[in-house]
Short mmCIF file of C-alpha atoms in Angstrom, two decimals:
data_model
loop_
_atom_site.label_atom_id
_atom_site.label_comp_id
_atom_site.label_asym_id
_atom_site.label_seq_id
_atom_site.Cartn_x
_atom_site.Cartn_y
_atom_site.Cartn_z
CA UNK A 1 -57.05 -64.34 5.78
CA UNK A 2 -57.14 -63.92 9.54
CA UNK A 3 -59.52 -61.30 10.87
CA UNK A 4 -58.15 -58.11 12.41
CA UNK A 5 -59.13 -59.30 15.84
CA UNK A 6 -56.74 -62.24 15.50
CA UNK A 7 -53.86 -59.93 14.62
CA UNK A 8 -54.60 -57.79 17.65
CA UNK A 9 -54.60 -60.86 19.89
CA UNK A 10 -51.24 -62.02 18.49
CA UNK A 11 -49.65 -58.55 18.95
CA UNK A 12 -50.97 -58.29 22.48
CA UNK A 13 -49.50 -61.68 23.27
CA UNK A 14 -46.15 -60.61 21.83
CA UNK A 15 -46.11 -57.47 23.97
CA UNK A 16 -47.20 -59.38 27.07
CA UNK A 17 -44.28 -61.77 26.62
CA UNK A 18 -41.85 -58.83 27.21
CA UNK A 19 -43.58 -57.58 30.34
CA UNK A 20 -41.72 -59.90 32.75
CA UNK A 21 -38.39 -58.80 31.23
CA UNK A 22 -39.32 -55.09 31.36
CA UNK A 23 -40.52 -55.48 34.93
CA UNK A 24 -37.33 -57.23 35.99
CA UNK A 25 -34.94 -54.82 34.23
CA UNK A 26 -37.02 -51.67 34.47
CA UNK A 27 -34.26 -49.56 36.11
CA UNK A 28 -31.61 -50.69 33.65
CA UNK A 29 -33.85 -49.98 30.65
CA UNK A 30 -34.64 -46.50 31.93
CA UNK A 31 -30.96 -45.65 32.43
CA UNK A 32 -30.07 -47.01 29.00
CA UNK A 33 -32.81 -44.93 27.39
CA UNK A 34 -31.62 -41.76 29.15
CA UNK A 35 -28.00 -42.39 28.13
CA UNK A 36 -29.02 -42.97 24.52
CA UNK A 37 -31.09 -39.78 24.51
CA UNK A 38 -28.16 -37.75 25.91
CA UNK A 39 -25.82 -39.14 23.23
CA UNK A 40 -28.25 -38.19 20.46
CA UNK A 41 -28.69 -34.64 21.80
CA UNK A 42 -24.91 -34.18 22.22
CA UNK A 43 -24.24 -35.36 18.67
CA UNK A 44 -26.84 -32.96 17.25
CA UNK A 45 -25.40 -29.99 19.19
CA UNK A 46 -21.82 -30.89 18.20
CA UNK A 47 -22.50 -31.00 14.46
CA UNK A 48 -24.59 -27.85 14.64
CA UNK A 49 -21.71 -25.99 16.32
CA UNK A 50 -19.20 -27.25 13.70
CA UNK A 51 -21.42 -25.97 10.92
CA UNK A 52 -21.59 -22.55 12.56
CA UNK A 53 -17.81 -22.39 12.95
CA UNK A 54 -17.25 -23.23 9.29
CA UNK A 55 -19.67 -20.68 7.87
CA UNK A 56 -20.80 -17.71 9.93
CA UNK A 57 -17.43 -16.58 11.40
CA UNK A 58 -15.85 -16.42 7.92
CA UNK A 59 -18.40 -13.85 6.87
CA UNK A 60 -17.90 -11.97 10.13
CA UNK A 61 -14.10 -11.92 9.72
CA UNK A 62 -14.35 -10.61 6.16
CA UNK A 63 -16.82 -7.96 7.27
CA UNK A 64 -14.66 -6.87 10.22
CA UNK A 65 -11.52 -6.73 8.05
CA UNK A 66 -13.31 -4.60 5.47
CA UNK A 67 -14.60 -2.27 8.19
CA UNK A 68 -11.15 -1.85 9.77
CA UNK A 69 -9.61 -1.13 6.39
CA UNK A 70 -12.26 1.49 5.67
CA UNK A 71 -11.79 3.15 9.08
CA UNK A 72 -7.97 3.23 8.93
CA UNK A 73 -6.68 6.76 8.42
CA UNK A 74 -3.33 8.11 7.24
CA UNK A 75 -1.77 11.53 7.76
CA UNK A 76 -0.22 13.42 4.84
CA UNK A 77 1.75 16.68 4.75
CA UNK A 78 0.70 18.64 1.64
CA UNK A 79 2.86 21.69 0.93
CA UNK A 80 4.37 23.81 -1.84
CA UNK A 81 2.30 25.44 -4.57
CA UNK A 82 -1.14 24.54 -3.20
CA UNK A 83 -3.74 26.99 -1.94
CA UNK A 84 -4.06 25.53 1.56
CA UNK A 85 -0.86 23.73 2.60
CA UNK A 86 -1.48 21.72 5.74
CA UNK A 87 -1.33 18.28 7.35
CA UNK A 88 -4.45 16.35 6.33
CA UNK A 89 -6.03 13.03 7.28
CA UNK A 90 -7.20 10.61 4.57
CA UNK A 91 -8.49 7.07 4.34
CA UNK A 92 -5.94 4.41 3.48
CA UNK A 93 -7.07 4.24 -0.16
CA UNK A 94 -6.65 7.97 -0.91
CA UNK A 95 -4.54 9.05 -3.88
CA UNK A 96 -2.33 12.05 -4.70
CA UNK A 97 -5.15 13.75 -6.59
CA UNK A 98 -7.23 13.61 -3.37
CA UNK A 99 -4.43 15.31 -1.41
CA UNK A 100 -4.06 18.11 -3.96
CA UNK A 101 -7.81 18.71 -4.13
CA UNK A 102 -8.16 18.74 -0.33
CA UNK A 103 -5.39 21.34 -0.15
CA UNK A 104 -7.42 23.60 -2.46
CA UNK A 105 -5.72 22.74 -5.74
CA UNK A 106 -2.68 24.31 -7.41
CA UNK A 107 -1.81 27.99 -7.03
CA UNK A 108 -1.28 30.32 -9.99
CA UNK A 109 2.51 30.24 -9.54
CA UNK A 110 2.69 26.42 -9.52
CA UNK A 111 4.55 24.78 -12.40
CA UNK A 112 1.43 22.99 -13.60
CA UNK A 113 3.09 21.58 -16.72
CA UNK A 114 5.89 20.09 -14.62
CA UNK A 115 3.38 18.58 -12.19
CA UNK A 116 1.38 16.96 -14.98
CA UNK A 117 4.52 15.40 -16.44
CA UNK A 118 6.07 14.15 -13.20
CA UNK A 119 3.34 13.62 -10.59
CA UNK A 120 1.28 10.44 -10.77
CA UNK A 121 -2.14 11.60 -9.61
CA UNK A 122 -3.36 7.99 -9.35
CA UNK A 123 -0.70 6.80 -6.88
CA UNK A 124 -2.02 5.63 -3.49
CA UNK A 125 -0.73 7.67 -0.55
CA UNK A 126 1.37 6.27 2.29
CA UNK A 127 1.06 7.25 5.94
CA UNK A 128 3.36 10.14 7.06
CA UNK A 129 4.16 11.00 3.44
CA UNK A 130 5.02 14.53 2.33
CA UNK A 131 3.60 15.79 -0.97
CA UNK A 132 5.42 18.88 -2.28
CA UNK A 133 4.06 20.67 -5.35
CA UNK A 134 6.85 22.76 -6.94
CA UNK A 135 6.51 26.42 -7.76
CA UNK A 136 7.56 27.63 -11.19
CA UNK A 137 10.60 29.24 -9.55
CA UNK A 138 11.64 25.86 -8.10
CA UNK A 139 11.93 24.24 -11.51
CA UNK A 140 13.39 27.34 -13.18
CA UNK A 141 16.21 27.62 -10.63
CA UNK A 142 16.92 23.90 -10.63
CA UNK A 143 15.77 23.22 -7.06
CA UNK A 144 13.38 20.56 -8.39
CA UNK A 145 14.46 18.45 -11.36
CA UNK A 146 12.52 16.79 -14.13
CA UNK A 147 12.10 13.03 -13.96
CA UNK A 148 14.64 12.07 -16.66
CA UNK A 149 13.10 8.67 -17.26
CA UNK A 150 9.75 10.26 -18.11
CA UNK A 151 11.32 12.84 -20.42
CA UNK A 152 13.46 10.27 -22.22
CA UNK A 153 10.36 8.14 -22.81
CA UNK A 154 7.91 10.82 -23.91
CA UNK A 155 10.38 13.01 -25.80
CA UNK A 156 13.27 10.75 -26.86
CA UNK A 157 14.63 13.25 -29.39
CA UNK A 158 15.31 16.13 -27.01
CA UNK A 159 18.37 14.52 -25.43
CA UNK A 160 21.71 13.80 -27.12
CA UNK A 161 23.29 11.99 -24.18
CA UNK A 162 24.79 8.58 -24.85
CA UNK A 163 23.35 5.55 -23.11
CA UNK A 164 26.45 5.18 -20.92
CA UNK A 165 25.93 8.72 -19.56
CA UNK A 166 22.37 8.13 -18.30
CA UNK A 167 23.59 7.19 -14.82
CA UNK A 168 25.92 10.21 -14.59
CA UNK A 169 24.90 13.45 -12.88
CA UNK A 170 24.35 16.42 -15.18
CA UNK A 171 26.19 19.27 -13.45
CA UNK A 172 24.30 21.77 -15.62
CA UNK A 173 20.94 20.55 -14.29
CA UNK A 174 21.57 19.04 -10.84
CA UNK A 175 20.35 20.81 -7.71
CA UNK A 176 22.70 21.90 -4.93
CA UNK A 177 21.47 19.03 -2.77
CA UNK A 178 22.32 16.52 -5.50
CA UNK A 179 25.76 18.03 -6.12
CA UNK A 180 26.41 17.78 -2.39
CA UNK A 181 26.08 13.99 -2.67
CA UNK A 182 29.13 13.67 -4.92
CA UNK A 183 32.32 12.40 -3.18
CA UNK A 184 34.49 15.25 -1.93
CA UNK A 185 31.82 17.87 -2.66
CA UNK A 186 30.31 19.69 0.29
CA UNK A 187 27.65 22.36 0.46
CA UNK A 188 30.08 25.21 -0.32
CA UNK A 189 31.58 23.50 -3.36
CA UNK A 190 28.12 22.38 -4.47
CA UNK A 191 26.99 26.02 -4.47
CA UNK A 192 30.14 27.01 -6.37
CA UNK A 193 29.42 24.42 -9.08
CA UNK A 194 25.78 25.54 -9.20
CA UNK A 195 26.70 29.24 -9.56
CA UNK A 196 29.39 28.56 -12.18
CA UNK A 197 26.99 27.21 -14.78
CA UNK A 198 26.81 26.55 -17.66
CA UNK A 199 29.71 24.21 -18.45
CA UNK A 200 30.63 23.00 -21.92
CA UNK A 201 32.85 20.22 -20.56
CA UNK A 202 33.40 18.67 -17.16
CA UNK A 203 37.03 19.85 -17.26
CA UNK A 204 35.73 23.42 -16.96
CA UNK A 205 35.34 22.76 -13.24
CA UNK A 206 39.13 22.76 -12.91
CA UNK A 207 39.87 25.34 -15.62
CA UNK A 208 37.53 27.84 -13.98
CA UNK A 209 38.95 27.09 -10.51
CA UNK A 210 35.60 25.87 -9.25
CA UNK A 211 37.12 22.75 -7.65
CA UNK A 212 40.62 21.36 -7.24
CA UNK A 213 42.12 18.70 -9.49
CA UNK A 214 42.17 16.16 -6.64
CA UNK A 215 38.43 16.58 -6.11
CA UNK A 216 37.77 16.48 -9.85
CA UNK A 217 39.57 13.14 -10.12
CA UNK A 218 37.11 11.68 -7.59
CA UNK A 219 33.97 12.75 -9.44
CA UNK A 220 34.93 12.88 -13.13
CA UNK A 221 33.50 9.43 -13.83
CA UNK A 222 30.20 10.34 -12.16
CA UNK A 223 29.35 13.62 -13.89
CA UNK A 224 28.46 14.95 -17.34
CA UNK A 225 27.40 18.25 -18.90
CA UNK A 226 24.37 16.95 -20.84
#
């Protein structure tokens, strides 16, 4: 084997053979080296920026969206049989139970049984919504009606109406505002129908001179007495 000194001499000779070329093209080699270095640095910065765009901003966007959603407020008008009726501000995820509690809860003259049957405490509130809690007098006088779909489902045996009459308005239970929606029925006639209760048949409206026959003909297919 050749001694180490021989290897060193050979390597030195190899390097010395490039010196004339390096001396002749020194400027060109320097420029080429600088250009290559710039390309490498640019490539590293480019890929680093792409990685940042694909990862960090996604987390930031999710965080900002969550923050905005948490900060968003809605305004609700809570009135009726509550202790402190007022216009209150809530976060966008508030529910009806939150509105009732913030208004101080139900009063003693609230129809609590009616509220429990018809008000969905878990429903999410909507901005500019009005929540009215009925008094016992409201339900007794027919100003606020029971949700028929809930009653029919929870107590199916209390009603004797036929299936084809479900869509008809019960003139023995409808409020004045609902009666006013019937064709040919205004506020005055709606009050007359309301005050003439109870009716055993829809024809009683004409027999008792509550409305005229011509008006009755317009609404007879839209009303019932049970």
